[in-house]
Short mmCIF file of C-alpha atoms in Angstrom, two decimals:
data_model
loop_
_atom_site.label_atom_id
_atom_site.label_comp_id
_atom_site.label_asym_id
_atom_site.label_seq_id
_atom_site.Cartn_x
_atom_site.Cartn_y
_atom_site.Cartn_z
CA MET P 135 0.51 12.27 -25.09
CA LYS P 136 3.36 10.60 -23.20
CA THR P 137 4.25 13.94 -21.61
CA MET P 138 0.72 14.36 -20.26
CA MET P 139 0.69 10.84 -18.88
CA LEU P 140 4.13 11.37 -17.34
CA LEU P 141 2.81 14.44 -15.52
CA THR P 142 -0.10 12.37 -14.21
CA VAL P 143 2.30 9.71 -12.95
CA LEU P 144 4.48 12.28 -11.21
CA LEU P 145 1.41 13.65 -9.43
CA ILE P 146 0.55 10.17 -8.17
CA LEU P 147 4.01 9.19 -6.99
CA PRO P 148 4.75 11.69 -4.16
CA SER P 149 2.08 10.20 -1.88
CA THR P 150 3.43 6.70 -2.33
CA VAL P 151 7.15 7.02 -2.88
CA SER P 152 7.88 7.59 0.83
CA SER P 153 6.63 4.06 1.55
CA LEU P 154 8.39 2.58 -1.49
CA GLY P 155 9.21 -1.05 -0.86
CA GLU P 156 9.00 -0.69 2.92
CA MET P 157 7.64 -3.69 4.79
CA LEU P 158 6.66 -4.34 8.37
CA ARG P 159 8.75 -7.11 9.93
CA PHE P 160 7.47 -8.87 13.05
CA SER P 161 10.03 -10.67 15.20
CA SER P 162 10.57 -14.40 14.75
CA THR P 163 10.35 -14.72 18.54
CA PRO P 164 6.64 -14.75 19.48
CA SER P 165 5.73 -12.17 22.10
CA THR P 166 2.67 -10.21 23.18
CA SER P 167 4.82 -7.06 22.96
CA ASN P 168 5.13 -7.07 19.16
CA TYR P 169 2.28 -5.36 17.33
CA VAL P 170 1.04 -2.35 15.38
CA ILE P 171 -2.10 -0.60 16.61
CA LEU P 172 -4.60 1.84 15.08
CA ASP P 173 -7.24 3.04 17.52
CA ASN P 174 -10.67 3.79 16.07
CA PRO P 175 -9.94 3.70 12.33
CA ASP P 176 -12.74 5.28 10.33
CA PHE P 177 -14.60 2.18 9.14
CA GLU P 178 -18.07 3.74 8.85
CA SER P 179 -18.02 3.50 5.05
CA MET P 180 -17.26 -0.24 5.37
CA GLU P 181 -20.38 -1.28 7.26
CA THR P 182 -21.93 -2.87 4.16
CA SER P 183 -18.86 -3.89 2.13
CA PHE P 184 -15.11 -4.16 2.42
CA SER P 185 -11.94 -5.80 1.11
CA ILE P 186 -8.69 -6.38 2.98
CA CYS P 187 -5.73 -7.26 0.77
CA SER P 188 -2.06 -7.68 1.63
CA TRP P 189 1.15 -9.43 0.75
CA VAL P 190 2.05 -11.71 3.66
CA ARG P 191 5.22 -13.70 4.30
CA PRO P 192 4.89 -15.71 7.53
CA ARG P 193 7.84 -17.15 9.44
CA ASN P 194 7.69 -20.33 11.50
CA ASN P 195 7.86 -19.29 15.16
CA GLY P 196 6.53 -22.58 16.49
CA ASN P 197 2.94 -21.36 16.82
CA SER P 198 0.00 -23.12 15.20
CA ASP P 199 -1.66 -19.72 14.69
CA GLY P 200 -0.29 -16.40 13.46
CA ILE P 201 -2.86 -13.59 13.63
CA TRP P 202 -1.72 -10.80 11.36
CA PHE P 203 -4.93 -8.71 11.30
CA SER P 204 -7.37 -8.24 14.19
CA TYR P 205 -10.23 -5.77 14.41
CA GLN P 206 -12.25 -5.69 17.64
CA VAL P 207 -15.09 -3.41 18.66
CA SER P 208 -16.04 -4.68 22.14
CA SER P 209 -15.59 -7.69 24.41
CA SER P 210 -18.58 -9.31 22.74
CA ASP P 211 -17.17 -8.59 19.27
CA ASP P 212 -13.56 -9.64 19.81
CA ASN P 213 -13.48 -11.35 16.41
CA GLU P 214 -15.20 -8.73 14.27
CA ILE P 215 -12.38 -9.44 11.78
CA THR P 216 -9.56 -11.88 12.60
CA LEU P 217 -7.16 -13.06 9.89
CA ASN P 218 -4.80 -15.96 10.49
CA ALA P 219 -1.72 -16.56 8.33
CA VAL P 220 -0.75 -20.08 9.40
CA GLY P 221 -3.85 -21.55 11.06
CA SER P 222 -6.99 -22.86 9.38
CA TRP P 223 -9.43 -20.51 11.11
CA ASN P 224 -10.36 -16.95 10.14
CA LYS P 225 -13.26 -15.08 11.69
CA LEU P 226 -15.72 -12.44 10.52
CA PHE P 227 -18.48 -11.23 12.86
CA ASN P 228 -17.19 -13.86 15.32
CA ASP P 229 -18.11 -16.59 12.84
CA ASN P 230 -15.34 -18.95 11.81
CA LEU P 231 -14.36 -19.78 8.26
CA ALA P 232 -12.37 -22.97 8.73
CA SER P 233 -10.36 -23.98 5.69
CA SER P 234 -6.83 -25.31 5.28
CA ALA P 235 -6.79 -23.58 1.87
CA THR P 236 -6.31 -20.21 3.61
CA ILE P 237 -3.06 -21.32 5.28
CA LEU P 238 -0.09 -19.48 3.79
CA LYS P 239 3.33 -21.00 3.10
CA TYR P 240 6.23 -20.11 5.35
CA ASP P 241 9.01 -17.89 3.99
CA VAL P 242 7.13 -17.16 0.75
CA TRP P 243 5.28 -14.00 -0.24
CA SER P 244 1.56 -14.76 -0.73
CA HIS P 245 -1.17 -12.35 -1.74
CA TYR P 246 -4.23 -12.55 0.53
CA CYS P 247 -7.60 -10.87 0.00
CA ASP P 248 -10.68 -11.10 2.20
CA THR P 249 -13.87 -9.61 0.70
CA TRP P 250 -17.46 -9.25 1.89
CA ASP P 251 -20.65 -7.31 1.27
CA LEU P 252 -24.06 -7.16 2.87
CA SER P 253 -26.05 -7.63 -0.32
CA SER P 254 -24.54 -11.05 -1.04
CA THR P 255 -24.00 -11.93 2.66
CA THR P 256 -20.97 -13.85 1.45
CA ARG P 257 -17.37 -13.66 2.53
CA ARG P 258 -14.75 -14.75 0.01
CA VAL P 259 -11.07 -15.43 0.62
CA TYR P 260 -8.50 -15.30 -2.17
CA VAL P 261 -4.89 -16.48 -2.09
CA ASN P 262 -2.62 -15.48 -4.96
CA GLY P 263 -5.53 -14.25 -7.05
CA GLU P 264 -7.70 -17.36 -6.73
CA GLU P 265 -10.74 -17.88 -4.52
CA VAL P 266 -9.93 -20.63 -2.00
CA ALA P 267 -12.83 -20.39 0.46
CA ASN P 268 -16.16 -18.68 1.07
CA LYS P 269 -18.89 -18.63 3.67
CA ALA P 270 -22.32 -17.03 4.11
CA THR P 271 -22.76 -14.42 6.84
CA THR P 272 -25.83 -13.60 8.89
CA SER P 273 -28.45 -11.64 6.96
CA GLY P 274 -28.54 -8.00 8.04
CA ARG P 275 -25.27 -8.16 10.00
CA LYS P 276 -23.11 -5.11 9.29
CA LEU P 277 -19.51 -4.33 10.14
CA LYS P 278 -19.33 -2.28 13.32
CA SER P 279 -17.22 0.88 13.53
CA GLY P 280 -15.42 2.40 16.49
CA GLY P 281 -13.05 -0.49 17.06
CA VAL P 282 -9.33 -1.08 17.38
CA LEU P 283 -7.20 -2.56 14.60
CA VAL P 284 -4.10 -4.53 15.58
CA LEU P 285 -1.51 -6.12 13.30
CA GLY P 286 0.42 -9.09 14.65
CA GLN P 287 -1.80 -10.15 17.57
CA ASP P 288 -5.24 -11.57 18.32
CA GLN P 289 -7.33 -9.28 20.53
CA ASP P 290 -9.33 -10.93 23.31
CA SER P 291 -10.06 -7.53 24.79
CA ARG P 292 -10.25 -4.16 23.08
CA GLY P 293 -6.67 -3.31 22.15
CA GLY P 294 -5.22 -6.11 24.30
CA GLY P 295 -5.71 -9.59 25.70
CA PHE P 296 -2.90 -10.90 23.50
CA SER P 297 -1.41 -14.40 23.59
CA ALA P 298 2.15 -15.14 22.52
CA ALA P 299 0.86 -18.46 21.17
CA GLN P 300 -1.12 -16.55 18.52
CA ALA P 301 1.48 -13.90 17.68
CA PHE P 302 2.42 -13.39 14.03
CA SER P 303 6.03 -13.59 12.88
CA GLY P 304 7.07 -12.50 9.41
CA ASP P 305 6.52 -9.65 6.99
CA LEU P 306 3.57 -7.62 5.74
CA PHE P 307 3.64 -5.42 2.66
CA ASN P 308 1.20 -3.25 0.72
CA LEU P 309 -1.77 -3.87 3.01
CA VAL P 310 -4.82 -1.95 1.83
CA VAL P 311 -8.34 -1.73 3.26
CA LEU P 312 -11.19 -0.70 0.94
CA ASP P 313 -14.89 0.00 1.42
CA LYS P 314 -15.79 -2.12 -1.60
CA LYS P 315 -16.09 -5.85 -2.13
CA LEU P 316 -13.60 -6.48 -4.91
CA SER P 317 -14.69 -8.73 -7.76
CA SER P 318 -12.72 -11.87 -8.53
CA GLU P 319 -11.28 -10.09 -11.57
CA GLU P 320 -10.16 -7.10 -9.49
CA VAL P 321 -8.49 -9.39 -6.96
CA SER P 322 -6.78 -11.33 -9.74
CA ASN P 323 -5.54 -8.10 -11.34
CA LEU P 324 -4.19 -6.88 -8.00
CA TYR P 325 -2.24 -10.11 -7.62
CA GLU P 326 -1.04 -10.09 -11.24
CA ASN P 327 0.28 -6.53 -10.79
CA GLY P 328 2.81 -8.06 -8.42
CA ARG P 329 4.00 -7.30 -4.93
CA CYS P 330 5.41 -3.95 -5.99
CA GLY P 331 2.47 -2.99 -8.21
CA GLY P 332 -0.06 -0.29 -7.45
CA LEU P 333 -3.81 -0.25 -6.97
CA ALA P 334 -5.93 0.35 -10.07
CA LEU P 335 -6.89 4.02 -10.44
CA ASP P 336 -10.61 3.28 -10.36
CA LEU P 337 -10.22 1.78 -6.86
CA ILE P 338 -8.37 4.72 -5.31
CA GLU P 339 -11.62 6.35 -4.17
CA ASN P 340 -12.50 3.20 -2.22
CA VAL P 341 -9.33 3.19 -0.12
CA VAL P 342 -10.01 3.52 3.62
CA LEU P 343 -6.51 2.68 4.85
CA GLU P 344 -3.45 2.61 2.60
CA TRP P 345 -0.06 1.09 3.30
CA SER P 346 1.48 4.34 4.51
CA ASP P 347 -1.19 4.51 7.26
CA PHE P 348 0.11 1.25 8.71
CA LEU P 349 3.76 2.28 8.38
CA ASP P 350 2.95 5.50 10.26
CA ALA P 351 0.89 3.77 12.96
CA LYS P 352 2.19 3.14 16.48
CA ARG P 353 4.59 0.19 16.58
CA ASN P 354 5.28 -1.72 19.78
CA GLY P 355 8.03 -4.18 20.66
CA ASP P 356 10.13 -5.81 17.97
CA VAL P 357 8.30 -4.64 14.86
CA LYS P 358 10.50 -2.87 12.33
CA VAL P 359 10.09 -1.04 9.06
CA GLU P 360 12.49 -2.70 6.62
CA ARG P 361 13.49 -1.48 3.18
CA GLY P 362 12.44 -3.72 0.32
CA THR P 363 13.69 -4.10 -3.24
CA CYS P 364 10.92 -2.51 -5.30
CA SER P 365 11.71 -0.09 -8.10
CA GLN P 366 9.96 3.27 -7.88
CA TRP P 367 8.38 2.68 -11.26
CA GLU P 368 6.90 -0.62 -10.08
CA LEU P 369 4.60 1.46 -7.88
CA VAL P 370 2.61 2.50 -10.91
CA ARG P 371 2.51 -0.87 -12.67
CA GLY P 372 -1.16 -1.52 -13.35
CA LEU P 373 -1.99 2.17 -13.16
CA ILE P 374 -0.68 3.16 -16.57
CA ASP P 375 -0.17 1.60 -19.98
CA GLU P 376 2.55 -1.09 -19.97
CA ASP P 377 4.32 0.39 -23.01
CA LEU P 378 4.47 3.80 -21.32
CA LEU P 379 5.83 2.20 -18.16
CA GLU P 380 8.63 0.53 -20.10
CA HIS P 381 9.41 3.88 -21.75
CA LEU P 382 9.54 5.67 -18.38
CA MET P 383 11.73 2.97 -16.81
CA GLY P 384 14.14 3.25 -19.72
CA HIS P 385 14.38 7.03 -19.89
CA HIS P 386 13.72 8.49 -16.42
CA GLN P 387 15.51 7.89 -13.14
CA PHE P 388 14.56 8.85 -9.59
CA ASP P 389 16.94 10.51 -7.19
CA GLN P 390 18.01 8.04 -4.50
#
């Protein structure tokens, strides 16, 4: 039985091991030059539901805002999705969710999840596995596709219009975008799996963008890929039985 499960694990690992522990580090000096950009990500499957989850460690660069995730479709939809690490405003469909509870601590890893679906018309924000804010959205309003996704800057025009006063400084890790509104239990489990843990197997089919997509995206300015401290086996924590994981960690080593 353990042999079969080990084979399953080894099939899963190759697609993730290349991004093992790697984080995106945005310069502590705020600048409009520092960002990661993905033009026209395929968000069609997300028009009625999505979740955006990431580990975020902001640094204090003197700004009152630090926009780490910005998705814009057109000049009239410049805040289709805007996520702020250190300010109290976060926007969806250009509508602001203002809550100090969404502000993340400097120099500390925090797990952030933003979830929404059309059927409930409710956006929910979770920090470290707990819901901290929610807000109703306009009935019938769907997420628009065909936009530009930028990490580290707020877009005031499609793919641009940045302000150094809103630039993000710090680290991002294990960012994942799904076409499903995660339940509170699923968000809690994702947090409990830890920064180096993997996504539950039953959620893999809902992944629209995985962490390796962001690591492979175009980086501009002072944004670096830095090596982290995660063990290879931590990648599958949450995916397999805990006893099996302890057995694998004790008896099998990866080549470095």
